[in-house]
Backbone as numpy.savetxt, mean C-alpha at the origin, in Angstrom:
# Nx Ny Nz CAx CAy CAz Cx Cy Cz
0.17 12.56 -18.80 0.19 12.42 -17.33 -0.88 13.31 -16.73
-1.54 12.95 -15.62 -2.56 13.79 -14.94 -2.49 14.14 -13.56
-2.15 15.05 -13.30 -2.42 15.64 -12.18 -4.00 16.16 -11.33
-3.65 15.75 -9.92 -4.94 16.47 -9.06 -3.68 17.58 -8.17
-3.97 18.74 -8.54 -3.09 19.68 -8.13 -4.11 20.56 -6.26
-3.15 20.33 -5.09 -3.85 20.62 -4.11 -2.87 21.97 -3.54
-3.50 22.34 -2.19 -2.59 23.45 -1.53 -1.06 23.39 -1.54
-0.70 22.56 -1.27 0.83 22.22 -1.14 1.55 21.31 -1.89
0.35 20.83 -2.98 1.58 19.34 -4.02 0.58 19.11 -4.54
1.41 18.48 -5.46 0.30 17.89 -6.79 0.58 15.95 -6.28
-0.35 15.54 -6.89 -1.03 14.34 -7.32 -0.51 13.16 -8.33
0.22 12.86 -8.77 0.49 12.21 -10.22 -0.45 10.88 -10.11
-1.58 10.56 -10.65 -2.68 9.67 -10.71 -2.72 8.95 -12.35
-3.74 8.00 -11.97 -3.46 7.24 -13.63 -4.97 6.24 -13.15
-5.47 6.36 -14.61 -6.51 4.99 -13.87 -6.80 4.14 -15.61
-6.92 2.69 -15.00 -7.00 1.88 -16.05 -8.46 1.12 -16.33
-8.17 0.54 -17.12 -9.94 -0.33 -17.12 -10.89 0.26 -17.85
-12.24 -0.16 -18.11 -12.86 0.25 -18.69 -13.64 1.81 -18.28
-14.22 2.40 -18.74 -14.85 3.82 -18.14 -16.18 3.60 -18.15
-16.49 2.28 -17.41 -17.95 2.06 -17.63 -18.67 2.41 -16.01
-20.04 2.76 -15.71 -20.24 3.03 -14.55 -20.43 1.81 -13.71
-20.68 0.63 -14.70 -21.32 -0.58 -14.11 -20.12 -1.71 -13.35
-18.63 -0.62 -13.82 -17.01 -1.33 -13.38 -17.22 -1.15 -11.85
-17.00 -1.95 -10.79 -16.35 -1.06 -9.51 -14.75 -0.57 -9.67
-14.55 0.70 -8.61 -13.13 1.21 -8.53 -12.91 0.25 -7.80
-11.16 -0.07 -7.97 -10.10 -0.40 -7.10 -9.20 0.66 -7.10
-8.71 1.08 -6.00 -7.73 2.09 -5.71 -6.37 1.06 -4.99
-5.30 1.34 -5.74 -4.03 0.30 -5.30 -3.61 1.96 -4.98
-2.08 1.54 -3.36 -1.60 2.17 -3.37 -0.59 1.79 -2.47
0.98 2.43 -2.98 1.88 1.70 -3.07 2.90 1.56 -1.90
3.47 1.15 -1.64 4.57 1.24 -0.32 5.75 2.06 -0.22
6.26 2.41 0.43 7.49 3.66 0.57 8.73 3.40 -0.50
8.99 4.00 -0.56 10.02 3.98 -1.67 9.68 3.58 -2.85
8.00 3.82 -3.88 8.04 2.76 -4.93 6.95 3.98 -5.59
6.82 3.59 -6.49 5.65 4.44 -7.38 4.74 3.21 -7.98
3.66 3.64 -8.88 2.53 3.44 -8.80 2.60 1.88 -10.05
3.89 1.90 -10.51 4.52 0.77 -11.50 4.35 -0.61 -10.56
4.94 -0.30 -9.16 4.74 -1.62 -8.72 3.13 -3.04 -8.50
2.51 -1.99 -9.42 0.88 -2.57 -9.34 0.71 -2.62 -11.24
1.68 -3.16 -11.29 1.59 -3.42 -13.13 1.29 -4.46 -13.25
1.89 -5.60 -12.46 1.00 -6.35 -12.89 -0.23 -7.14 -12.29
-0.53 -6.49 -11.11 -2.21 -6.53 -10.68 -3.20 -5.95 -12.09
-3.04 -4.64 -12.33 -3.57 -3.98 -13.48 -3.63 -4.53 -14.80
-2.58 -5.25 -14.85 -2.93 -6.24 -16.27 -4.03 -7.41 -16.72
-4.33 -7.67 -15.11 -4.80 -8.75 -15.10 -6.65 -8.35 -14.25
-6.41 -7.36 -13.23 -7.65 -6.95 -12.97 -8.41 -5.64 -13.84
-8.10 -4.96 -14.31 -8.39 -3.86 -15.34 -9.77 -4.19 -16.29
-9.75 -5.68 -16.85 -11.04 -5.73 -17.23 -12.34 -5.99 -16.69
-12.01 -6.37 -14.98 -13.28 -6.50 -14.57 -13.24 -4.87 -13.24
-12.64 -4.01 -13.62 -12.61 -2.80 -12.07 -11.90 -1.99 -13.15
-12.52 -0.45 -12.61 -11.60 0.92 -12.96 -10.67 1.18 -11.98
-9.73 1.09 -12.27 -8.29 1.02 -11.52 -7.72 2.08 -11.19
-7.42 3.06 -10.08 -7.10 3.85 -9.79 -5.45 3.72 -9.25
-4.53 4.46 -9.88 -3.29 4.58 -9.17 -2.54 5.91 -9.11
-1.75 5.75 -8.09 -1.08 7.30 -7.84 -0.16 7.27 -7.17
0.35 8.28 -6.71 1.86 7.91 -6.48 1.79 9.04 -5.25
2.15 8.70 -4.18 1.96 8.95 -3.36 3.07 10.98 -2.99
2.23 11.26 -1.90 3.45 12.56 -2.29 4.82 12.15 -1.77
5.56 12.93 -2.66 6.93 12.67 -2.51 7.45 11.58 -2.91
6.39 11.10 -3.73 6.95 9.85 -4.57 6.46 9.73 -5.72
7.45 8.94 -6.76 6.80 9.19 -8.16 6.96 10.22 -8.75
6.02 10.68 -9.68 5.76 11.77 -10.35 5.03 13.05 -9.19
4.55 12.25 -8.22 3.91 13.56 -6.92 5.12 14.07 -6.32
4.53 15.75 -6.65 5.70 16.16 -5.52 5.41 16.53 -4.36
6.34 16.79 -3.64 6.91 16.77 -2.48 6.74 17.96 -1.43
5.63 17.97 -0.84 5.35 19.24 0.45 6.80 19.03 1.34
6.82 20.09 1.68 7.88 19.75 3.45 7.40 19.05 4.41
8.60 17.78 4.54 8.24 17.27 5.72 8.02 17.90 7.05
7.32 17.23 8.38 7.47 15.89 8.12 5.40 15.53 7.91
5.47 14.71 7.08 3.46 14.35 7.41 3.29 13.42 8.25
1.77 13.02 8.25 1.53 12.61 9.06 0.29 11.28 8.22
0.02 10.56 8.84 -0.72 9.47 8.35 -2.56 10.10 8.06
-2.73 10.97 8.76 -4.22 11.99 8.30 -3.58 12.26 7.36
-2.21 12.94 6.97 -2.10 13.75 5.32 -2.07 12.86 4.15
-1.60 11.67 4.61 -1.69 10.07 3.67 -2.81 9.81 3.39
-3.71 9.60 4.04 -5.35 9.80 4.05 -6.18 10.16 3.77
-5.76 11.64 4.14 -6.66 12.47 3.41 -6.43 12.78 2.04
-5.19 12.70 1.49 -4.79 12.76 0.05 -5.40 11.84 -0.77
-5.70 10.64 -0.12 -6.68 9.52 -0.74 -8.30 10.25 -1.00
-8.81 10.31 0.05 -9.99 11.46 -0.36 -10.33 12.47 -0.85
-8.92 13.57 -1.05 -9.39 14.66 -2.01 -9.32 13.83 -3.09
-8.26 12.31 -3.55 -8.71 12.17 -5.19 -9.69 11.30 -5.77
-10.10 10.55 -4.72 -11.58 10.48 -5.24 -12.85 11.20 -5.00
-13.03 12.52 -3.61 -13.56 13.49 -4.50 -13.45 14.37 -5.53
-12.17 14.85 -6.08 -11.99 15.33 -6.99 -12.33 14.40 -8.33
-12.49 13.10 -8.66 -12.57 11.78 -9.75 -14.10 12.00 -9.21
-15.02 12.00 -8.52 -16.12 11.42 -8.25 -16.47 10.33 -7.74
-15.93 9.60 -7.18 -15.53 8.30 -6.77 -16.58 8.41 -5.74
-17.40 7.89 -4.98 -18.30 7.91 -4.30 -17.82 6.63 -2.94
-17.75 5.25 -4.30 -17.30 4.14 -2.94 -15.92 3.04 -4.15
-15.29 2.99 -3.50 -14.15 2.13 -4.14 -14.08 1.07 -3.04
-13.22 -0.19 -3.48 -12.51 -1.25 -3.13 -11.05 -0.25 -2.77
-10.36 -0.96 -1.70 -8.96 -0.63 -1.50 -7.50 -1.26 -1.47
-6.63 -1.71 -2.44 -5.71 -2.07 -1.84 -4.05 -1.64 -2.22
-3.82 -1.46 -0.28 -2.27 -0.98 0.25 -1.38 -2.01 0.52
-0.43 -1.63 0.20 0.99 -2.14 0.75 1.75 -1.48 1.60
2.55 -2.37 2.82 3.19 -1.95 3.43 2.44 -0.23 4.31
3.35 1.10 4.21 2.63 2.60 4.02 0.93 2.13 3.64
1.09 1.72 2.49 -0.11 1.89 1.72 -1.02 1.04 2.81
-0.47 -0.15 3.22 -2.12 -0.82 4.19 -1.77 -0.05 5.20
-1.21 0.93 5.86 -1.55 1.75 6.82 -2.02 2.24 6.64
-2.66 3.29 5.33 -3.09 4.34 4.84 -4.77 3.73 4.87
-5.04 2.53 4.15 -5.98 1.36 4.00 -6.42 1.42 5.10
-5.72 0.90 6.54 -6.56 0.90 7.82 -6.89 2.50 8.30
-6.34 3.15 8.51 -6.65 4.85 8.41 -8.05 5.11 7.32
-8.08 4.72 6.43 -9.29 5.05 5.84 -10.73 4.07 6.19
-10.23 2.97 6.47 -11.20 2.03 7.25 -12.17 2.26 8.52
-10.85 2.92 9.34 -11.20 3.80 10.27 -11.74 5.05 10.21
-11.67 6.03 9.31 -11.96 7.31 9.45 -13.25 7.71 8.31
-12.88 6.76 7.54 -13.73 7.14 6.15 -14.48 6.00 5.63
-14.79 5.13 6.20 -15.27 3.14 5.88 -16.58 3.20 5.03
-17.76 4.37 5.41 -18.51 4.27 4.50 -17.95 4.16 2.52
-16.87 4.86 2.75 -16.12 5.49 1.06 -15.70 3.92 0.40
-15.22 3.11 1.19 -14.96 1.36 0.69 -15.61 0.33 0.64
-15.43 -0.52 -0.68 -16.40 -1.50 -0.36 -15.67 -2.60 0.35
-14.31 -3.01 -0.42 -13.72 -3.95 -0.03 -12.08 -3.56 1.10
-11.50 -3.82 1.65 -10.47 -3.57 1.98 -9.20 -4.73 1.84
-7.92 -4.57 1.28 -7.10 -5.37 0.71 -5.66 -4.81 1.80
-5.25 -5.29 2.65 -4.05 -4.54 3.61 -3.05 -5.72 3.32
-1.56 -5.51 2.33 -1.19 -6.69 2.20 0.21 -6.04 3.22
1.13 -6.97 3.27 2.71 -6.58 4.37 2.69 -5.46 4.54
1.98 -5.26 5.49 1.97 -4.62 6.32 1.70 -4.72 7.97
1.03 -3.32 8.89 0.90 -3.91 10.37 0.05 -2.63 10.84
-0.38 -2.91 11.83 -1.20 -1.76 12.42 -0.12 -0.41 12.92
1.20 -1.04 13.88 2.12 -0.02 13.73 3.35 -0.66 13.14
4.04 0.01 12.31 5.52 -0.80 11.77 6.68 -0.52 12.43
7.28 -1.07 12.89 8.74 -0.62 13.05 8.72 0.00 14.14
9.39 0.84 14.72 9.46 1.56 16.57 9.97 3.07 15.72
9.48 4.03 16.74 9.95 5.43 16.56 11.34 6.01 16.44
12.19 4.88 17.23 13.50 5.08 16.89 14.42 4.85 16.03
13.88 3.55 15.39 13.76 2.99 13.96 14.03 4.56 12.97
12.81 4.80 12.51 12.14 5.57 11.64 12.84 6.79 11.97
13.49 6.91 13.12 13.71 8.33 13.03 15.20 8.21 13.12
16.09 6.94 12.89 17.59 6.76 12.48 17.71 5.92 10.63
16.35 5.99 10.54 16.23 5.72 8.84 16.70 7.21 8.49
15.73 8.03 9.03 15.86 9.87 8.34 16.71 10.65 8.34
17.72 10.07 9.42 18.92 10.47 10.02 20.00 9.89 8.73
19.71 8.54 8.16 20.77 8.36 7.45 20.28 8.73 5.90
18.51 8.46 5.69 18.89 9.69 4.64 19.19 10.82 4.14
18.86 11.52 5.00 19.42 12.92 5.52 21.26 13.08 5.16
21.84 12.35 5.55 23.36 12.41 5.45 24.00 10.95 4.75
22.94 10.83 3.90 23.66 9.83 2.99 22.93 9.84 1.57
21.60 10.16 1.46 20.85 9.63 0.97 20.26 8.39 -0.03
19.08 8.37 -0.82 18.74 6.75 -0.39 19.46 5.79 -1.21
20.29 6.42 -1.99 21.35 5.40 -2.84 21.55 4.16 -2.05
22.60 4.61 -0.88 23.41 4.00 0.25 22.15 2.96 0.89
20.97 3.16 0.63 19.79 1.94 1.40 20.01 0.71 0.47
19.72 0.64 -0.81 19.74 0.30 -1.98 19.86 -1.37 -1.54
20.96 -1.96 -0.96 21.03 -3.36 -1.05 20.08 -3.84 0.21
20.59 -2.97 1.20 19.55 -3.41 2.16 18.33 -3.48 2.06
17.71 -2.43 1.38 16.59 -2.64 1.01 16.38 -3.96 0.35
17.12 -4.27 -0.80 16.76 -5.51 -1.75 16.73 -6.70 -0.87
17.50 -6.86 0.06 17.48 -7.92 0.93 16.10 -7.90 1.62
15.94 -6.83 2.07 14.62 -7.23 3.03 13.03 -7.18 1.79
13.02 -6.71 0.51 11.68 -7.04 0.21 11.58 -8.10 -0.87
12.66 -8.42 -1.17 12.78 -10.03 -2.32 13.54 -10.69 -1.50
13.39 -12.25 -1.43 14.07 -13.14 -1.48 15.22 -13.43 -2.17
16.11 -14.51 -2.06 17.36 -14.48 -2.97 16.93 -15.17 -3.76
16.56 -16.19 -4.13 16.15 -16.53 -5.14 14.83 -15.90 -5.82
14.63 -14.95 -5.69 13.58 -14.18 -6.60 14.60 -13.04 -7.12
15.43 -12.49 -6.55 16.34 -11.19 -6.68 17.39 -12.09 -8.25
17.81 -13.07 -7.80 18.74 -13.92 -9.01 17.65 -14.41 -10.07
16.46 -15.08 -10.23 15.47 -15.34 -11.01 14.91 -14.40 -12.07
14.71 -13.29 -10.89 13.93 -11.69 -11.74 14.97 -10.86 -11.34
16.17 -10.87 -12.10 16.91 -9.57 -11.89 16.49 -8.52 -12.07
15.78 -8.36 -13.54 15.36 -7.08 -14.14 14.39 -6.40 -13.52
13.19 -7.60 -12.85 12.02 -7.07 -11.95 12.58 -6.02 -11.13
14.06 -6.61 -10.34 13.91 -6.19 -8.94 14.51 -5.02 -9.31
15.83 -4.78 -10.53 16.08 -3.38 -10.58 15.30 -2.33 -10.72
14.24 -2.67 -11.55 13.65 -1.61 -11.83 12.77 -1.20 -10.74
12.15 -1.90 -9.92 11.66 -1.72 -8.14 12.76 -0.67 -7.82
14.27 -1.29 -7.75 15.39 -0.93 -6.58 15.81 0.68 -7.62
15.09 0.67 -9.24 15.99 2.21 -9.36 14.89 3.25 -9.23
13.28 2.76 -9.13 12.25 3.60 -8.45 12.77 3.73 -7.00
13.31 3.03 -6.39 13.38 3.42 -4.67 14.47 4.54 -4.65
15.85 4.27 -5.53 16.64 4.86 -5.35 16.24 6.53 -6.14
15.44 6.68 -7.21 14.83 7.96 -7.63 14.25 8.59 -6.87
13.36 8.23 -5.53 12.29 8.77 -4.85 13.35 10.29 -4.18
11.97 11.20 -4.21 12.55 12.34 -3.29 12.92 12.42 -2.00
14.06 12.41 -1.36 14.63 12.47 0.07 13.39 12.66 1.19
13.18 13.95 0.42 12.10 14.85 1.09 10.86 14.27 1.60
10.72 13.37 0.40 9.02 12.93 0.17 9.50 11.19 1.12
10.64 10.62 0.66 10.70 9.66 2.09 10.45 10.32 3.26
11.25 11.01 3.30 11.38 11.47 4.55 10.13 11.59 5.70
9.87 12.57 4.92 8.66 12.82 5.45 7.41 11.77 5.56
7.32 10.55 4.80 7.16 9.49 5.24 6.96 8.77 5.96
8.31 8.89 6.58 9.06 8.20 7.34 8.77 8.58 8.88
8.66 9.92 8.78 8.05 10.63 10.34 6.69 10.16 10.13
5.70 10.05 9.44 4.45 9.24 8.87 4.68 8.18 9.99
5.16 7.52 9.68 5.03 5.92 10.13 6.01 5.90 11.72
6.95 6.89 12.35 7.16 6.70 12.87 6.25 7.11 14.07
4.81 7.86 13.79 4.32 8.21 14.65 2.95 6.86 14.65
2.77 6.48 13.37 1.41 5.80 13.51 1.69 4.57 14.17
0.20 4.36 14.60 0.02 3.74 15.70 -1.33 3.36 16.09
-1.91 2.08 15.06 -3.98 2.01 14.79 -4.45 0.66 15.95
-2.86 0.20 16.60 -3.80 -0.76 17.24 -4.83 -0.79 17.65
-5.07 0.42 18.47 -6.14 0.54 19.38 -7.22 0.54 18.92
-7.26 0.92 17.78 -8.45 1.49 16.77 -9.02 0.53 15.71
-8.56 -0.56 15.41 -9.16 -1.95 13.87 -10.27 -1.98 14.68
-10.81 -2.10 15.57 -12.20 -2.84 15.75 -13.26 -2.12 15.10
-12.63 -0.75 14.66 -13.48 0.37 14.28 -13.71 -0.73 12.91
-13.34 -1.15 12.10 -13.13 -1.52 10.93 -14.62 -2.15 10.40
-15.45 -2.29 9.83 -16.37 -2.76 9.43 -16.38 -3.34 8.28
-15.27 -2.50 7.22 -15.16 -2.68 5.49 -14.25 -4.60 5.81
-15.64 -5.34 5.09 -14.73 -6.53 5.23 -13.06 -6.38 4.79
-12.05 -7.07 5.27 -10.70 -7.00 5.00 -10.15 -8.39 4.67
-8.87 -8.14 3.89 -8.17 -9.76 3.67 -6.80 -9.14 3.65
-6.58 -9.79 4.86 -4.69 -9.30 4.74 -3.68 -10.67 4.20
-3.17 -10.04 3.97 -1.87 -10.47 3.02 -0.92 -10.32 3.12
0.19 -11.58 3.48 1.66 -11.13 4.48 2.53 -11.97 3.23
3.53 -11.95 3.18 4.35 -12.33 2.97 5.46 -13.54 3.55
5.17 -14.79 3.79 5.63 -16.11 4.43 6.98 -15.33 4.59
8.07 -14.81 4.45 9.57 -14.18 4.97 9.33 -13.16 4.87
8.47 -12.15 5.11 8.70 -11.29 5.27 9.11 -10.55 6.26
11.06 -9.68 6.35 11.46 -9.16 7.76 10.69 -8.14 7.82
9.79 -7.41 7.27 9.23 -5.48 7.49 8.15 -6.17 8.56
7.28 -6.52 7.64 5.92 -7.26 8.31 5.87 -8.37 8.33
6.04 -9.11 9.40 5.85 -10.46 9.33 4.37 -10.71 9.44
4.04 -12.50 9.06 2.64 -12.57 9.02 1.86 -12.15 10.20
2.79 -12.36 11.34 1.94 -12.47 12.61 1.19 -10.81 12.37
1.72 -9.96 12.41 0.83 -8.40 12.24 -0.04 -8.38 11.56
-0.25 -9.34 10.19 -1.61 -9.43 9.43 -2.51 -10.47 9.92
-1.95 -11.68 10.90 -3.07 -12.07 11.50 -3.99 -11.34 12.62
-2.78 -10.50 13.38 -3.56 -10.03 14.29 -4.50 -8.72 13.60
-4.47 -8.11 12.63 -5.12 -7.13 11.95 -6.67 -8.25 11.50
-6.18 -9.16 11.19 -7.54 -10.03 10.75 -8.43 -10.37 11.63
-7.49 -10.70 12.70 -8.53 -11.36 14.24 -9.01 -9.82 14.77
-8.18 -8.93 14.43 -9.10 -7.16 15.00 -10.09 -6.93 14.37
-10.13 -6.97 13.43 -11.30 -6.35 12.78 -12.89 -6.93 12.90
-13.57 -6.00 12.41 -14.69 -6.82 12.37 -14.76 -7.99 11.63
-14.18 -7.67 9.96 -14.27 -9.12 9.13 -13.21 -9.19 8.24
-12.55 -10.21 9.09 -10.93 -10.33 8.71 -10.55 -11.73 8.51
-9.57 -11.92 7.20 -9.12 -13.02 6.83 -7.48 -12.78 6.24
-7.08 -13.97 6.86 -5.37 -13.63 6.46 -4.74 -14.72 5.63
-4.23 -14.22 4.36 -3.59 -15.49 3.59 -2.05 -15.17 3.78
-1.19 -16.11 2.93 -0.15 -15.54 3.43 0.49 -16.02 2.16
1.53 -15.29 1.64 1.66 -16.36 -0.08 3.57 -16.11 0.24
4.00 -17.02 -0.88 5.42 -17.19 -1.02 6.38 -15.48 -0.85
7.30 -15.34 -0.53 8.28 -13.77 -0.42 8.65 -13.38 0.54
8.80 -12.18 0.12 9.31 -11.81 1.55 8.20 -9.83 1.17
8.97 -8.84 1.18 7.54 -7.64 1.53 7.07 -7.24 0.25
7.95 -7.39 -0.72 7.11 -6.54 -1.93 6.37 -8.04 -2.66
5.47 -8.66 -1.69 4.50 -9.86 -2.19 3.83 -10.42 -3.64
3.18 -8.63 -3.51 2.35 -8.41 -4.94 3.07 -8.85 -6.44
4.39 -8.46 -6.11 5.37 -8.70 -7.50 5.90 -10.32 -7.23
6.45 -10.66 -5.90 7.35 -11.92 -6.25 6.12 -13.20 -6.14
4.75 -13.18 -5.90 4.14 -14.01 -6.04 2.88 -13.21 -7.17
3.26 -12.55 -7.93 1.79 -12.07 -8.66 0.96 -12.84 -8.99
1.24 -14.11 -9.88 0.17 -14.85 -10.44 -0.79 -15.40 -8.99
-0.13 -15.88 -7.87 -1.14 -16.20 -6.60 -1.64 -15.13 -5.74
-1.23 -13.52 -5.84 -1.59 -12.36 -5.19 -3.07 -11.98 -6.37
-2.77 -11.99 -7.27 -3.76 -11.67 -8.20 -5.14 -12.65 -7.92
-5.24 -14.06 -7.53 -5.78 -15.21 -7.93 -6.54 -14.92 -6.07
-5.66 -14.46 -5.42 -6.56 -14.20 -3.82 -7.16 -13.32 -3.82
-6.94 -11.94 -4.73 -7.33 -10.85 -4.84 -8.64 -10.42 -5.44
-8.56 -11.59 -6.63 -9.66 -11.63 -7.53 -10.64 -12.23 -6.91
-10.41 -13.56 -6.18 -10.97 -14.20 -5.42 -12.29 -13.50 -4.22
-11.66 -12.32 -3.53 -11.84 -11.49 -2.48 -12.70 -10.66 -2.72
-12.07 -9.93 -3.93 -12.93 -9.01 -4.55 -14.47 -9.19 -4.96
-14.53 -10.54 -5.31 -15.62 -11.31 -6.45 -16.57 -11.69 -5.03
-16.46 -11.89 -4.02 -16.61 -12.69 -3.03 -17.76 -11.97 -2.45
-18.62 -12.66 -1.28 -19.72 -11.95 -0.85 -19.50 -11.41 0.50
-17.98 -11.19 0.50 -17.71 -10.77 2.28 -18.63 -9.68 2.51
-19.22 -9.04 1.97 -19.57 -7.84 2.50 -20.67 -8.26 3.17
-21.48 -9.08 3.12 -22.81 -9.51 3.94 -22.60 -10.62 4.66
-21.21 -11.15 4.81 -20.90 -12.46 5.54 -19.84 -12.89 6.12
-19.25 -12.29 6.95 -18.07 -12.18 7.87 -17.31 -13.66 7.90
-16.01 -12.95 7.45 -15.18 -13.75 7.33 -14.48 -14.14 8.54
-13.91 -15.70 8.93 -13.55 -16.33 10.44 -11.81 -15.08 10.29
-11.81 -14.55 11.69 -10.44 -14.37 11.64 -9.76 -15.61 11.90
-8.33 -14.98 10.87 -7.02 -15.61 10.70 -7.01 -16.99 9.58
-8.24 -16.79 9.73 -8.14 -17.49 8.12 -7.30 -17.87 6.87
């Protein structure tokens, strides 16, 4: 296991693919409650053409856990100390859920550092402040065991949850492992962010990616992220939020697609 060890928490990182200079990086990164497993099988399948960067966000995974609460700059910037610390100069990006917030935050703040940008279910802001701050309230005095079904309901479908039992446990016993702390603090994350105002900043072509049922993010937030940006395109594939897993073989096949693609010199129509 490898650590990037910083002021207040360590790092738990992993990267796959070849170690050639002539690979581009992809940096995947993952959604709240999940570690860096839920991009297993993107990595199986993109690894031979990109050096694959994954990590686990703090307070999740193998990263531990500063005191809450953070903030979406500390999400952010944790992305940039580890590819300056790796050497990473310019990577491809893609987030889920947290993670495409983190994605538009770096679009915005840091856009020279990406080539491509990948924002799948997710939204510019998620959920309302009061939301997020009676999530913390009940992990706080319950903790995240007690989320456990609700959760499963809102990021698989029922017929994907009965199909892939085994998939979804092992998703639902990473959510239920995560540190209180490191949700938590999360969780004040997202209850403060808030990029509407700000996608136009966006230049790093983008392709968002919603989930056709999805209750977290519905598509409409990834179209309107597509029609914001400078060069934005929105697909939308079978599920409901954790996309990447219940449609992989067609998340992989848009992804590869995107990646391979010449958006960077040729702006893509929003809502596409």
């Amino acid at each position: 296991m490898t650590y990037l060890e910083l002021a207040n928490h360590r790092l738990h990182y992993r990267i796959d693919g070849y170690a050639s200079d002539d690979k581009p990086w992809l940096v995947f990164c993952n959604s709240l409650g999940t570690d860096m497993h839920m991009w297993d099988a993107q990595v199986d399948v993109l690894s031979a053409q990109y050096r694959i960067l994954r990590y686990d966000r703090r307070g999740h995974g193998r990263s531990s856990a500063p005191s809450p609460p953070y903030s979406l700059d500390d999400l952010g910037g944790d992305v940039l100390a580890l590819l300056d610390a790796l050497d990473i100069a310019r990577t491809h990006f893609c987030g889920l859920s947290i993670g495409g917030l983190t994605g538009q935050w770096l679009g915005i703040h840091a856009g020279k550092r990406l080539g491509k940008l990948v924002l799948c279910a997710t939204a510019a802001k998620i959920g309302t402040a009061e939301g997020w701050l009676e999530r913390i309230e009940a992990v706080q005095a319950g903790g995240l065991e007690a989320l456990v079904p609700a959760t499963a309901e809102r990021w698989f479908t029922p017929k994907f949850r009965a199909s892939e039992a085994r998939s979804v446990t092992e998703v639902l016993d990473s959510f239920a492992a995560t540190s209180p702390a490191g949700y938590v603090g999360c969780c004040a994350a997202l209850a403060k962010a808030d990029l509407q105002n700000a996608l136009a900043q966006i230049e790093t072509p983008v392709l968002a990616i919603s989930g056709e049922q999805d209750p977290v993010c519905p598509p409409a937030g990834l179209e309107d992220i597509a029609a914001a940006v400078q060069r934005g395109r929105h697909v939308s594939l079978p599920g409901r939020h954790i996309v990447n897993i219940e449609s992989a073989s067609s998340f992989n096949a848009v992804l590869l697609e995107f990646l391979g693609s010449e958006a960077t010199t040729r702006p893509c129509e929003p809502g596409s």
